[in-house]
mmCIF file of C-alpha atoms in Angstrom:
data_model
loop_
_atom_site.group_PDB
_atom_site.id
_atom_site.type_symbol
_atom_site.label_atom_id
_atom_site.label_comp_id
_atom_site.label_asym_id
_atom_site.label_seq_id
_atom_site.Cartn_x
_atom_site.Cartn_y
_atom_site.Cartn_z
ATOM 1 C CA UNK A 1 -18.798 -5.332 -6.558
ATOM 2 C CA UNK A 2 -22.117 -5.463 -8.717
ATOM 3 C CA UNK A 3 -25.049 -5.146 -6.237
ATOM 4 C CA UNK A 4 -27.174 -7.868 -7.294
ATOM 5 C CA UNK A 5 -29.954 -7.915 -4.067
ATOM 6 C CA UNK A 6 -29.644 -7.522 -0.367
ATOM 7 C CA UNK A 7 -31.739 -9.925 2.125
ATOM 8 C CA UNK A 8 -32.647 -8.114 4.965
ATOM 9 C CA UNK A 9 -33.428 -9.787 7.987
ATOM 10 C CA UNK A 10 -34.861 -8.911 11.729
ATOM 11 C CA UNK A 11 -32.162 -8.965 14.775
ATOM 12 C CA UNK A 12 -33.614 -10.834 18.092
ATOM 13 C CA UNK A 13 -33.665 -9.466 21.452
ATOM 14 C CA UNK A 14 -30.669 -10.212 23.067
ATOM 15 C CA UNK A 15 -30.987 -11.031 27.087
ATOM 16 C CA UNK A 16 -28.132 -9.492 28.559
ATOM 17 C CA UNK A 17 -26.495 -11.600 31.252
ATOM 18 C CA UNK A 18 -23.115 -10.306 32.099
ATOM 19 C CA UNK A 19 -22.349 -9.731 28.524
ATOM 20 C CA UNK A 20 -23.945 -8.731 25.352
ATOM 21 C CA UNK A 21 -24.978 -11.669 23.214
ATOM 22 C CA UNK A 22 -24.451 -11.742 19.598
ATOM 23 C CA UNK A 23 -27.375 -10.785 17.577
ATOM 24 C CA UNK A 24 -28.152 -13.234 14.607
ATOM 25 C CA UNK A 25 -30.234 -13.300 11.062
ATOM 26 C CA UNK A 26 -32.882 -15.118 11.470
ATOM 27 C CA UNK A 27 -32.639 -18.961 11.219
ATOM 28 C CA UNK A 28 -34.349 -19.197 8.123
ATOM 29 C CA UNK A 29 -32.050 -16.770 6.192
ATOM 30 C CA UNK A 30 -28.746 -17.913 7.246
ATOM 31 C CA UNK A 31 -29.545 -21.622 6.583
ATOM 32 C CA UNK A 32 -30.179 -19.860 2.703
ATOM 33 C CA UNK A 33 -27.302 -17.864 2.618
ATOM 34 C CA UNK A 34 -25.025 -21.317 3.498
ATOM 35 C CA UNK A 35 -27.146 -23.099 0.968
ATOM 36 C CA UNK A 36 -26.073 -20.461 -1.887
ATOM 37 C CA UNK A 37 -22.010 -20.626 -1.452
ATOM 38 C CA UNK A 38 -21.490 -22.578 -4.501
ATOM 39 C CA UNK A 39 -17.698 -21.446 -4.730
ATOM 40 C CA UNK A 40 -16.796 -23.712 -1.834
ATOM 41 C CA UNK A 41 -17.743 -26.666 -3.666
ATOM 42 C CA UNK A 42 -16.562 -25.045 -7.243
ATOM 43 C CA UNK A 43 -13.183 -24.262 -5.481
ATOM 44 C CA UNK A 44 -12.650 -27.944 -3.467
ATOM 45 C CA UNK A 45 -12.799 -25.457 0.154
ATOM 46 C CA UNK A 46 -13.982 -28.370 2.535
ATOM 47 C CA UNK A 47 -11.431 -31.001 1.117
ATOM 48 C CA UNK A 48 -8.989 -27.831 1.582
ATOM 49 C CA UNK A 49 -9.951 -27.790 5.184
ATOM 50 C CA UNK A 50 -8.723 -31.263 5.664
ATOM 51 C CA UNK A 51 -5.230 -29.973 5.783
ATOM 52 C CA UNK A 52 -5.834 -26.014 6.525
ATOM 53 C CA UNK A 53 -8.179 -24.027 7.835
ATOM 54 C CA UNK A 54 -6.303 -20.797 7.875
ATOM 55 C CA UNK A 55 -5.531 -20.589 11.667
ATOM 56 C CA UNK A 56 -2.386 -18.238 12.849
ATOM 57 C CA UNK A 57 -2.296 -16.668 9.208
ATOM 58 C CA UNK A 58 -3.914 -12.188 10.244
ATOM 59 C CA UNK A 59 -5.329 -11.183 6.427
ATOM 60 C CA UNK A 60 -5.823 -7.489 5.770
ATOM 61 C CA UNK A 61 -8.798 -6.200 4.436
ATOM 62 C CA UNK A 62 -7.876 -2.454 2.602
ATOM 63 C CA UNK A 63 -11.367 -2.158 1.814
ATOM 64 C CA UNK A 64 -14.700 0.154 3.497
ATOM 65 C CA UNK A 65 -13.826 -1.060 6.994
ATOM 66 C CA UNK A 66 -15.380 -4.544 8.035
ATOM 67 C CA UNK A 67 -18.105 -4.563 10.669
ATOM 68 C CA UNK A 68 -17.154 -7.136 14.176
ATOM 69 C CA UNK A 69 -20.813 -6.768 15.037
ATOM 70 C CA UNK A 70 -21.779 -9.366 11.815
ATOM 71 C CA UNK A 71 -22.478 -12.771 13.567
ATOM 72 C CA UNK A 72 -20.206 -14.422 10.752
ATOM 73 C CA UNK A 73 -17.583 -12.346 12.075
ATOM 74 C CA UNK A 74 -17.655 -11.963 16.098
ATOM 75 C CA UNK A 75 -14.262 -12.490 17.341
ATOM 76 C CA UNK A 76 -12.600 -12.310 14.136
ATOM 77 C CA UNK A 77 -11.748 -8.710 13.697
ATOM 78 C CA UNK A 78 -8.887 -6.475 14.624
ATOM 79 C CA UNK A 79 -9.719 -2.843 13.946
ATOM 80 C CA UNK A 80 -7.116 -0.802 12.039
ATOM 81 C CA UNK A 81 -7.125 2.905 11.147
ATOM 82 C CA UNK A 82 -9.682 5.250 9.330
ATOM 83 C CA UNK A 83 -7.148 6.185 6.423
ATOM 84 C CA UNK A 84 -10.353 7.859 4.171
ATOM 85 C CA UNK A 85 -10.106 11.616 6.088
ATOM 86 C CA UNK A 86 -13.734 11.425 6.301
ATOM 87 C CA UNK A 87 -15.562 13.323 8.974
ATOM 88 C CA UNK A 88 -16.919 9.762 10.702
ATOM 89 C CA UNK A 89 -15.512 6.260 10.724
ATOM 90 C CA UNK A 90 -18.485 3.805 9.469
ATOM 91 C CA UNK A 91 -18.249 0.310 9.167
ATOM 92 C CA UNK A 92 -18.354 -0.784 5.676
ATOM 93 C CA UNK A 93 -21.060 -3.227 4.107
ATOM 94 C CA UNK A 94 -18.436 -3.769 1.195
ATOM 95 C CA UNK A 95 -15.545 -4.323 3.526
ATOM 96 C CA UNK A 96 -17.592 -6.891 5.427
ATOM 97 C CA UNK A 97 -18.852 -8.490 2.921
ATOM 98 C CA UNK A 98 -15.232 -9.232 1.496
ATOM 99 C CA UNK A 99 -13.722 -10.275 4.857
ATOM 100 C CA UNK A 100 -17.089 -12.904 5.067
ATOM 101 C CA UNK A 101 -15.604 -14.606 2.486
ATOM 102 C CA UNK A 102 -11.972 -14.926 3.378
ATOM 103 C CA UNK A 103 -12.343 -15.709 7.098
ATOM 104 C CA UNK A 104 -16.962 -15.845 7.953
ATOM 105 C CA UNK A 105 -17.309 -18.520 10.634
ATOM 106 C CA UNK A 106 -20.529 -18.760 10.250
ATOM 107 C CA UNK A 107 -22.861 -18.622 13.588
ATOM 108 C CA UNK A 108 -25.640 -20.881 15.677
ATOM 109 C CA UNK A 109 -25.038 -24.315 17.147
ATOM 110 C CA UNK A 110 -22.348 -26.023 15.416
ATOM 111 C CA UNK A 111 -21.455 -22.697 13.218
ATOM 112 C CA UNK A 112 -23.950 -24.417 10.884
ATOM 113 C CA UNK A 113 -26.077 -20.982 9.935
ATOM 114 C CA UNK A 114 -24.816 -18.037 7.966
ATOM 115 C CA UNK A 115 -21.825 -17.742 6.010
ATOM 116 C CA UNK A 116 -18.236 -19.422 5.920
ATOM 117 C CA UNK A 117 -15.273 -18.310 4.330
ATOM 118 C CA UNK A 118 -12.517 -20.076 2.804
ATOM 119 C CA UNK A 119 -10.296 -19.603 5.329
ATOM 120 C CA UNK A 120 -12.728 -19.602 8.714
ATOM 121 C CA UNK A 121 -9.731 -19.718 11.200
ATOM 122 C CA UNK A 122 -7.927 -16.850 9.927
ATOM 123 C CA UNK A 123 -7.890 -13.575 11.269
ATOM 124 C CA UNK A 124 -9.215 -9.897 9.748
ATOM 125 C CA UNK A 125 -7.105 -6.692 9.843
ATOM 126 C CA UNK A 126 -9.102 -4.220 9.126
ATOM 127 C CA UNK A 127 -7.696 -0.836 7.195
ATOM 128 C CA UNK A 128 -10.211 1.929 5.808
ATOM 129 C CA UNK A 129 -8.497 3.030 2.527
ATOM 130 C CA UNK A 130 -11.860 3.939 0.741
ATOM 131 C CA UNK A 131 -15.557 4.714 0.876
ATOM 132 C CA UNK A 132 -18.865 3.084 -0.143
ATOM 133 C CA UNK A 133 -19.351 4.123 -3.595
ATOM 134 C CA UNK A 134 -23.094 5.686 -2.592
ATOM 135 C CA UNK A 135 -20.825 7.312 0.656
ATOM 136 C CA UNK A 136 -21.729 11.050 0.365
ATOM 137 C CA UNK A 137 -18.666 11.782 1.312
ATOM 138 C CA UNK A 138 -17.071 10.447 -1.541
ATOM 139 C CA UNK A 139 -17.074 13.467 -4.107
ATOM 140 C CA UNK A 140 -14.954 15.170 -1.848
ATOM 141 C CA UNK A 141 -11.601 15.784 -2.819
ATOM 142 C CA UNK A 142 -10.287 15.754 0.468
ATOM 143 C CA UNK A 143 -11.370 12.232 1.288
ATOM 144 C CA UNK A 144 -10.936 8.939 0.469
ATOM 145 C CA UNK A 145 -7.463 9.862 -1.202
ATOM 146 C CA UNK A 146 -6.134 7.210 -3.027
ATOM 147 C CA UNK A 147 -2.369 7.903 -0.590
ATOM 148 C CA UNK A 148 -4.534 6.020 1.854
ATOM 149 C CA UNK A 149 -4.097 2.799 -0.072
ATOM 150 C CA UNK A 150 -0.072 2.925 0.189
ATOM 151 C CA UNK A 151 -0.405 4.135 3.746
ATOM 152 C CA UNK A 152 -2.568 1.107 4.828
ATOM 153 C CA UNK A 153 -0.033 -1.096 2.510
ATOM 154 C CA UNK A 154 2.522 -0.400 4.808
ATOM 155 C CA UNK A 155 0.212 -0.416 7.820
ATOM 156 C CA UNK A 156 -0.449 -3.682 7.285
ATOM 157 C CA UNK A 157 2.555 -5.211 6.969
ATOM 158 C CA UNK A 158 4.103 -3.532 10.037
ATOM 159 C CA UNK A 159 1.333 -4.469 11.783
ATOM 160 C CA UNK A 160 1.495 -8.685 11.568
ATOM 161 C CA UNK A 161 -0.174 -9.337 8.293
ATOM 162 C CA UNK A 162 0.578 -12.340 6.070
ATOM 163 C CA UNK A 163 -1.707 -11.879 3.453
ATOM 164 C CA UNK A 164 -3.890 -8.443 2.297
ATOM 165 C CA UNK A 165 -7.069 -8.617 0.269
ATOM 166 C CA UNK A 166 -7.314 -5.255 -1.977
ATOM 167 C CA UNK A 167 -10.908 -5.650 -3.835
ATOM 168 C CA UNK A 168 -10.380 -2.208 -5.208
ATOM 169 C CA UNK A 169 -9.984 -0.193 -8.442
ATOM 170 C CA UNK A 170 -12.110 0.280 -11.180
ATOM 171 C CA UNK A 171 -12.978 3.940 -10.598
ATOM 172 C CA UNK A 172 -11.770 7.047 -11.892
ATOM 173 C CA UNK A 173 -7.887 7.876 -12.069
ATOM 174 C CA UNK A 174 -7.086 4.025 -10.867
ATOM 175 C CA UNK A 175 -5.802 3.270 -14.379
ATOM 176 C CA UNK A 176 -2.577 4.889 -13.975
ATOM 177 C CA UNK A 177 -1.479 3.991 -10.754
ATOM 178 C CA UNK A 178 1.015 5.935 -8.625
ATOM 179 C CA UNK A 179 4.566 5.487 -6.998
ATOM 180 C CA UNK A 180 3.422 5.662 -3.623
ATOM 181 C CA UNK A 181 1.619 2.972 -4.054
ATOM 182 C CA UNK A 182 4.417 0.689 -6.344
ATOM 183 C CA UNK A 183 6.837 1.120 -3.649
ATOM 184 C CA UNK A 184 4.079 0.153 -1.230
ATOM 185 C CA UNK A 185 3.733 -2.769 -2.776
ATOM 186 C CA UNK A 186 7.655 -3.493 -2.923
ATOM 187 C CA UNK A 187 8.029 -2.863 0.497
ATOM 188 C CA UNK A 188 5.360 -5.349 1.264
ATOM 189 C CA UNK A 189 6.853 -8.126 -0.929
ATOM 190 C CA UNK A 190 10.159 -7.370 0.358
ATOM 191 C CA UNK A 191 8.475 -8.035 3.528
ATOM 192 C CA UNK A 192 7.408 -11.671 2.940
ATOM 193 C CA UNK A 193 3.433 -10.390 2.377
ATOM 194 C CA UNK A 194 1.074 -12.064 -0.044
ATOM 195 C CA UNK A 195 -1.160 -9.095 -2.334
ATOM 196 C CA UNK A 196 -4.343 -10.348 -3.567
ATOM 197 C CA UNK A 197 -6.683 -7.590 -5.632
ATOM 198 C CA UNK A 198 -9.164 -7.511 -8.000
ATOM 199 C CA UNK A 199 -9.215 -7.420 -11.612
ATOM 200 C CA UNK A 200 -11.721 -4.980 -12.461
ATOM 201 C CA UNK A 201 -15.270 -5.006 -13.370
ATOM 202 C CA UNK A 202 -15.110 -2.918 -16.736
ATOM 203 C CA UNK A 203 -14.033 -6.307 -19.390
ATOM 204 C CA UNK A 204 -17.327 -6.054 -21.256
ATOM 205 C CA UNK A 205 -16.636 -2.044 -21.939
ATOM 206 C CA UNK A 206 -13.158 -0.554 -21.690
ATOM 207 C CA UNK A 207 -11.295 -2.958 -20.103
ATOM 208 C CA UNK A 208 -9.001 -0.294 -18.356
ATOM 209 C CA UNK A 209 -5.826 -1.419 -16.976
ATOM 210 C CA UNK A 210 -6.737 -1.480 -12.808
ATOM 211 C CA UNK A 211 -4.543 -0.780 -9.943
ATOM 212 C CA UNK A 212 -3.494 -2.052 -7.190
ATOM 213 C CA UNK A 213 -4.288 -5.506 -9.548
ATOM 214 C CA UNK A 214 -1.624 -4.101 -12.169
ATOM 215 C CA UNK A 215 1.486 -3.947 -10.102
ATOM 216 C CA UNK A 216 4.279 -6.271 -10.366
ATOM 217 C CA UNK A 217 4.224 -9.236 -7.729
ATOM 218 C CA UNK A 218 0.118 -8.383 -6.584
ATOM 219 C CA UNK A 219 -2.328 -11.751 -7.608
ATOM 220 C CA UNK A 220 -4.728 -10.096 -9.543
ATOM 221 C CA UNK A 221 -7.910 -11.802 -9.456
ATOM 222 C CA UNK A 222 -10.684 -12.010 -12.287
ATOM 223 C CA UNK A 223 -14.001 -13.777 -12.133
ATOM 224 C CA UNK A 224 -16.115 -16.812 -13.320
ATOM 225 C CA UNK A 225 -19.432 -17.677 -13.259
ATOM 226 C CA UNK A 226 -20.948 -20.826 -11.650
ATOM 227 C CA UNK A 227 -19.889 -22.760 -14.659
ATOM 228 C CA UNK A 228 -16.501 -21.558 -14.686
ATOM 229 C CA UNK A 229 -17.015 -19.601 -17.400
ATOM 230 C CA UNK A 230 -15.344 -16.110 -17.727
ATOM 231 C CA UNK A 231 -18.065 -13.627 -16.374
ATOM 232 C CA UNK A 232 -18.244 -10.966 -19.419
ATOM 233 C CA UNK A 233 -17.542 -8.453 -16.577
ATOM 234 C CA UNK A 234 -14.316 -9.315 -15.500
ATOM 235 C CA UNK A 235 -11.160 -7.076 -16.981
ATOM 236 C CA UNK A 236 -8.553 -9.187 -19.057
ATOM 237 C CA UNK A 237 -4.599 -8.091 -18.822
ATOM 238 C CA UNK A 238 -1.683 -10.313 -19.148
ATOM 239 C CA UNK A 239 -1.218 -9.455 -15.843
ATOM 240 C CA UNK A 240 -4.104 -11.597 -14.446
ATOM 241 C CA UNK A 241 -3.368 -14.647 -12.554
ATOM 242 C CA UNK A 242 -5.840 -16.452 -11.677
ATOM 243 C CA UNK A 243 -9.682 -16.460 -11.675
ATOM 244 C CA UNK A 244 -12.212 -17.180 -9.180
ATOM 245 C CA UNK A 245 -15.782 -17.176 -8.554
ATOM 246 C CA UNK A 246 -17.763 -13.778 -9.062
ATOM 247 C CA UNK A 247 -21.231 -14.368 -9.950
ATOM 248 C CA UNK A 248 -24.527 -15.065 -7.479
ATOM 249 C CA UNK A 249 -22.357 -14.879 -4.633
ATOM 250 C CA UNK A 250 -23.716 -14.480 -0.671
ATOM 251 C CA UNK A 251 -22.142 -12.431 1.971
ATOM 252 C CA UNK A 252 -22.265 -10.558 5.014
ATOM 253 C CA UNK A 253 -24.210 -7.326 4.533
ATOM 254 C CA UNK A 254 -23.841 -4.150 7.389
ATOM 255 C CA UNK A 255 -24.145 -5.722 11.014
ATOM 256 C CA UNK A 256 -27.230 -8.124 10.837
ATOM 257 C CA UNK A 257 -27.445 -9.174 6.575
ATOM 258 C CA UNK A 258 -26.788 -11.078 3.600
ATOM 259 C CA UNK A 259 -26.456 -9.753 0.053
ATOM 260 C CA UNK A 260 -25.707 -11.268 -3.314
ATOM 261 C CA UNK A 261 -23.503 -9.561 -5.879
ATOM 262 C CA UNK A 262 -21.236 -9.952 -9.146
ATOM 263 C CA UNK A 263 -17.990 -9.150 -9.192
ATOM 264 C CA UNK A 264 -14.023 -9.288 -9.306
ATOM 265 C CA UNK A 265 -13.731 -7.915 -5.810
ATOM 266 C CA UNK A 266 -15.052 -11.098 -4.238
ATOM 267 C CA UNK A 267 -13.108 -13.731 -6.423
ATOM 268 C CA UNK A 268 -9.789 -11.631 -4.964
ATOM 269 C CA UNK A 269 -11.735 -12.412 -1.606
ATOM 270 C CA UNK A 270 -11.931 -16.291 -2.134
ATOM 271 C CA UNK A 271 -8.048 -16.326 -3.438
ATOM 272 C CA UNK A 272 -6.922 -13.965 -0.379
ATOM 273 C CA UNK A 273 -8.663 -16.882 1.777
ATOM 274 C CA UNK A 274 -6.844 -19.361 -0.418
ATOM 275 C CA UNK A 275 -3.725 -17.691 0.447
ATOM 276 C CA UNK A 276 -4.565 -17.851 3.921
ATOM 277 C CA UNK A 277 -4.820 -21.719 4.170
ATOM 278 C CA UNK A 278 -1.200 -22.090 2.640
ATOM 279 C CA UNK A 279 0.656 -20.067 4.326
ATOM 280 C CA UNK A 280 -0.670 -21.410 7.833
ATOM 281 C CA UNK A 281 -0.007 -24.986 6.738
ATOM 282 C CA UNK A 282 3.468 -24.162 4.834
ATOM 283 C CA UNK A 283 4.554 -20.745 6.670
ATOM 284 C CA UNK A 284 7.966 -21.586 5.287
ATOM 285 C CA UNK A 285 7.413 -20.921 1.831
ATOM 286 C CA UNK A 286 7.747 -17.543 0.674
ATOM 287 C CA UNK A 287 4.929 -14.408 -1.268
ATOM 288 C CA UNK A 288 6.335 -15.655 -4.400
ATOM 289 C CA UNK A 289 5.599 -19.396 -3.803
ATOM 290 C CA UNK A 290 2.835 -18.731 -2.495
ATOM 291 C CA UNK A 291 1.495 -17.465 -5.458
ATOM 292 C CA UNK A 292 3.249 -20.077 -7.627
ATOM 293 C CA UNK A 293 1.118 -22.827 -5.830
ATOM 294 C CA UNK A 294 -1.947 -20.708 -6.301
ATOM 295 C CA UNK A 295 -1.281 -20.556 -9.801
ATOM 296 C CA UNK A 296 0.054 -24.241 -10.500
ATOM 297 C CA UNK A 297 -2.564 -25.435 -8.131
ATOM 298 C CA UNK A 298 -5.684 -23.689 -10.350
ATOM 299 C CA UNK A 299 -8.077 -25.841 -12.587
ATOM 300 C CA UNK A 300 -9.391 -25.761 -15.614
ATOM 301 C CA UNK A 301 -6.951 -23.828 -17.588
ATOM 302 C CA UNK A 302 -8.269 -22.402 -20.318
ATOM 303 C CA UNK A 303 -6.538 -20.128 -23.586
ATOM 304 C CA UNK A 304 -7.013 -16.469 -23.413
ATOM 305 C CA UNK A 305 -6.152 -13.183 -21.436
ATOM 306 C CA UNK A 306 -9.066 -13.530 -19.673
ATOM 307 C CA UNK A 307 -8.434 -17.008 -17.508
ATOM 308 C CA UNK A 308 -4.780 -16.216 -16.329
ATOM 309 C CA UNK A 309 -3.226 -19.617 -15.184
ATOM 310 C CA UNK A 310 -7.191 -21.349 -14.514
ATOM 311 C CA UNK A 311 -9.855 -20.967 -11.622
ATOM 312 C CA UNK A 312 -8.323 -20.613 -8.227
ATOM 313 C CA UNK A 313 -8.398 -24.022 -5.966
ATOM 314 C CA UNK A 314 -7.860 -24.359 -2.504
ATOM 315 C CA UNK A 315 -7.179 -27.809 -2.713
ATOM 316 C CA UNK A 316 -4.781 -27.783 -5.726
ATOM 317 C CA UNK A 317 -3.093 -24.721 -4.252
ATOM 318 C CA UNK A 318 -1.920 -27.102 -0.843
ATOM 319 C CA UNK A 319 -1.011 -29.870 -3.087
ATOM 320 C CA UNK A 320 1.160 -27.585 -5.196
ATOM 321 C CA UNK A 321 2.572 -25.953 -1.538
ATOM 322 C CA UNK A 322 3.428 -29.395 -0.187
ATOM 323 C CA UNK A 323 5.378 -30.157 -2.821
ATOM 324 C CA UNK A 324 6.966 -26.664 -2.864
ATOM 325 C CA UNK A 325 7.472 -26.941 0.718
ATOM 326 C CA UNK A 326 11.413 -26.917 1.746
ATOM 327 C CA UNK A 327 12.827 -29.623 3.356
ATOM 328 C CA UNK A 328 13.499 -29.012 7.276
ATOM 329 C CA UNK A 329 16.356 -27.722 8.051
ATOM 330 C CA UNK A 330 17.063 -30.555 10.593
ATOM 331 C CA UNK A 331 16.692 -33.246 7.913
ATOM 332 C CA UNK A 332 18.920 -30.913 5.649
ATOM 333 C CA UNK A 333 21.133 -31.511 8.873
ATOM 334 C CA UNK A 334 21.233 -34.903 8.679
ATOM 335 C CA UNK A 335 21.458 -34.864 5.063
ATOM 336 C CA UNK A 336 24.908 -33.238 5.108
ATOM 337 C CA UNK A 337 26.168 -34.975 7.673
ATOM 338 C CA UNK A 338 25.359 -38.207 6.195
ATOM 339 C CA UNK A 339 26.797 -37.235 2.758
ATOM 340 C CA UNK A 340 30.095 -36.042 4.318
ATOM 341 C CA UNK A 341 30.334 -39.165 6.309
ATOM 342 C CA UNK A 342 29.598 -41.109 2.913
ATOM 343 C CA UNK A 343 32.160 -39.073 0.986
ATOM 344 C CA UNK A 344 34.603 -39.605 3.769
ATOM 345 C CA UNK A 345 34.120 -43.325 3.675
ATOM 346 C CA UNK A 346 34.587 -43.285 -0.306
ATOM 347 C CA UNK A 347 37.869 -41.620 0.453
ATOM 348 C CA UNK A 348 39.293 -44.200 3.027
ATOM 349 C CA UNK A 349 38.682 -47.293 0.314
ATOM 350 C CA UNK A 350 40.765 -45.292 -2.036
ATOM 351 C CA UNK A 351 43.353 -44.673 -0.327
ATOM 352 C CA UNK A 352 43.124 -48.160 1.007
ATOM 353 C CA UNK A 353 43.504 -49.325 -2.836
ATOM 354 C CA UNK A 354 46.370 -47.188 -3.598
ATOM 355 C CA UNK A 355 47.994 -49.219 -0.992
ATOM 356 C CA UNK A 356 47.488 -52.396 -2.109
ATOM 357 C CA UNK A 357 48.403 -51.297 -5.215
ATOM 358 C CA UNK A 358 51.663 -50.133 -3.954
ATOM 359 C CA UNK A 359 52.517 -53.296 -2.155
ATOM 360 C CA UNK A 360 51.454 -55.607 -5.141
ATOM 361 C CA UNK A 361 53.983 -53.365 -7.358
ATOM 362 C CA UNK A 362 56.710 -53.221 -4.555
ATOM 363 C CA UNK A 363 56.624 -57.396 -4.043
ATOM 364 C CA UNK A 364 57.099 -57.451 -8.513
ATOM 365 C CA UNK A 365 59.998 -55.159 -8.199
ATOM 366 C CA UNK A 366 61.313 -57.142 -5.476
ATOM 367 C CA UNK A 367 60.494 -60.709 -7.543
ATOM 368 C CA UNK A 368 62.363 -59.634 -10.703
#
């Protein structure tokens, strides 16, 4: 994620009457930060949420840990493990930021202040895998090992996740991959789980392959700009599948903020909350048609690497989904039984005209 700005803001005292109360932004700067989500009107979210808003459907975020104390996010995270080996667990301001924009609820009367996310009745797993790129910690070879991204693969999944949100890569060594992490990824499709990551954020230089984005069966995820354009940043494989917004966009920052930033790792965000809304409203359908309807669902397909199958849409991605969706297995049920009974029925008038025809050619035997 490209730090564009971050909007600080002032916490209010809090009277304590049985139980802490949640500190907010002020008013003023959450009514701003709602103002600036232009990807839930680029992406059709709040027709989306006619049909889904993501309940019953537990996303993981393998990210810089997500902060619960965030407004946006009281009651929505589940705290996972510390997989980085660093000496303290800290709550990430990427990490929160990322699960703001899958599952924020917003905050104040109504939920009308801060910021939502495309799924806002989903839940947030959260798994440390990695640290804050200014983390001091980070030039240590001993932490943050990139093992902890296959480990917290497979944590998830064990662990009741649908969907998991990986807005990672794009640092050194990432280009090659590793096994641990391909069979992590196997053994999480094998289990029924939909991979979102990012694409990268090196297109306008080297355009590096990126991993966890470049393994088979993961959505990898580049960006746009408010115009849907392809944001010069974002990497370009054949491997892409879809793109989503990237540019100007407003999230939770640390416990109490808002920041803007560029970047693939939120358009992975917005499609992991995507994910989210189908597979609460069609839990039937499988990873792999999930990210069929994600793909046949997306809008404004455009030629080139660099757009995969069109800009991610929530709306397009439930139309695609119902008509995906398997018929239940009662009505497959009655199906059979009706066609047996109609087969059965066919048989009887045949037989029955074999008869007649044996009588008719009986009584001209008979005659001559």
């Amino acid at each position: 994620m490209l730090l564009l700005g971050v909007l600080p803001t002032c916490l209010a005292a809090c009277l304590v009457t049985g139980a802490a109360a949640v500190p907010g932004p002020k008013d003023g700067l959450a009514e701003s930060a709602r103002g600036r989500q232009w990807p839930l009107r680029a992406m059709d979210v709040q027709e989306a949420w006619q049909r889904s808003r993501g309940a019953g459907v537990t996303v993981a975020v393998l990210d810089t840990g997500v902060d619960p104390r965030h407004p946006d996010l009281a009651g929505v995270v589940v705290r996972g493990p510390d997989l980085t080996g660093a000496d303290r667990t800290r709550f990430g301001r990427h990490g929160t930021a990322m699960a703001s924009l899958i599952a924020g609820r917003g905050h104040g009367a109504g939920r009308t202040l801060g910021v939502l996310g495309v799924a806002p009745e989903a839940r947030i797993l959260s798994v440390r895998v990695t640290l804050e790129n200014d983390d001091p910690q980070r030039g240590d070879a001993r932490v943050g090992a990139r093992s902890g991204l296959a480990v917290g693969i497979r944590y998830a999944v064990d662990h009741g996740a649908q969907v998991i949100s990986m807005s990672l890569g794009g640092g050194e060594g990432v280009q090659e991959g590793s096994p641990e992490e391909e069979d992590a990824v196997r053994y999480a499709l094998g289990k029924n789980v939909v991979l979102i990551a990012s694409a990268g954020n090196d297109g306008a230089g080297a355009n590096r392959r990126n991993f966890p984005a470049g393994y088979p069966g993961v959505i990898a995820v580049g960006a746009v700009d408010e115009r849907l354009r392809r944001a010069p940043f974002s990497n370009r494989h054949d491997y892409l599948s879809v793109v989503a917004p990237g540019t100007g966009i407003v999230s939770a920052d640390g416990p109490d903020s808002y920041l803007i930033a560029d970047g693939t790792s939120s358009a992975a965000a917005f499609v992991a909350g995507v994910a989210a809304l189908v597979r609460s409203r069609y839990p039937a359908l499988t990873a792999l048609e999930v990210r069929q309807a994600i793909q046949r669902g997306a809008r404004h397909p455009a030629a080139g690497p660099g757009y995969g199958h069109g800009v991610a849409n929530a709306l397009g991605a439930l139309q695609a989904a119902e008509q995906m969706h398997r018929i239940p297995l009662a009505a497959v049920s009655r199906q059979a039984r009706s066609s047996v009974a109609h087969d059965r029925s066919r048989e009887l008038i045949g037989i029955g005209l074999l008869l007649v025809v044996a009588v008719l050619a009986t009584r001209v035997a008979i005659t001559r």
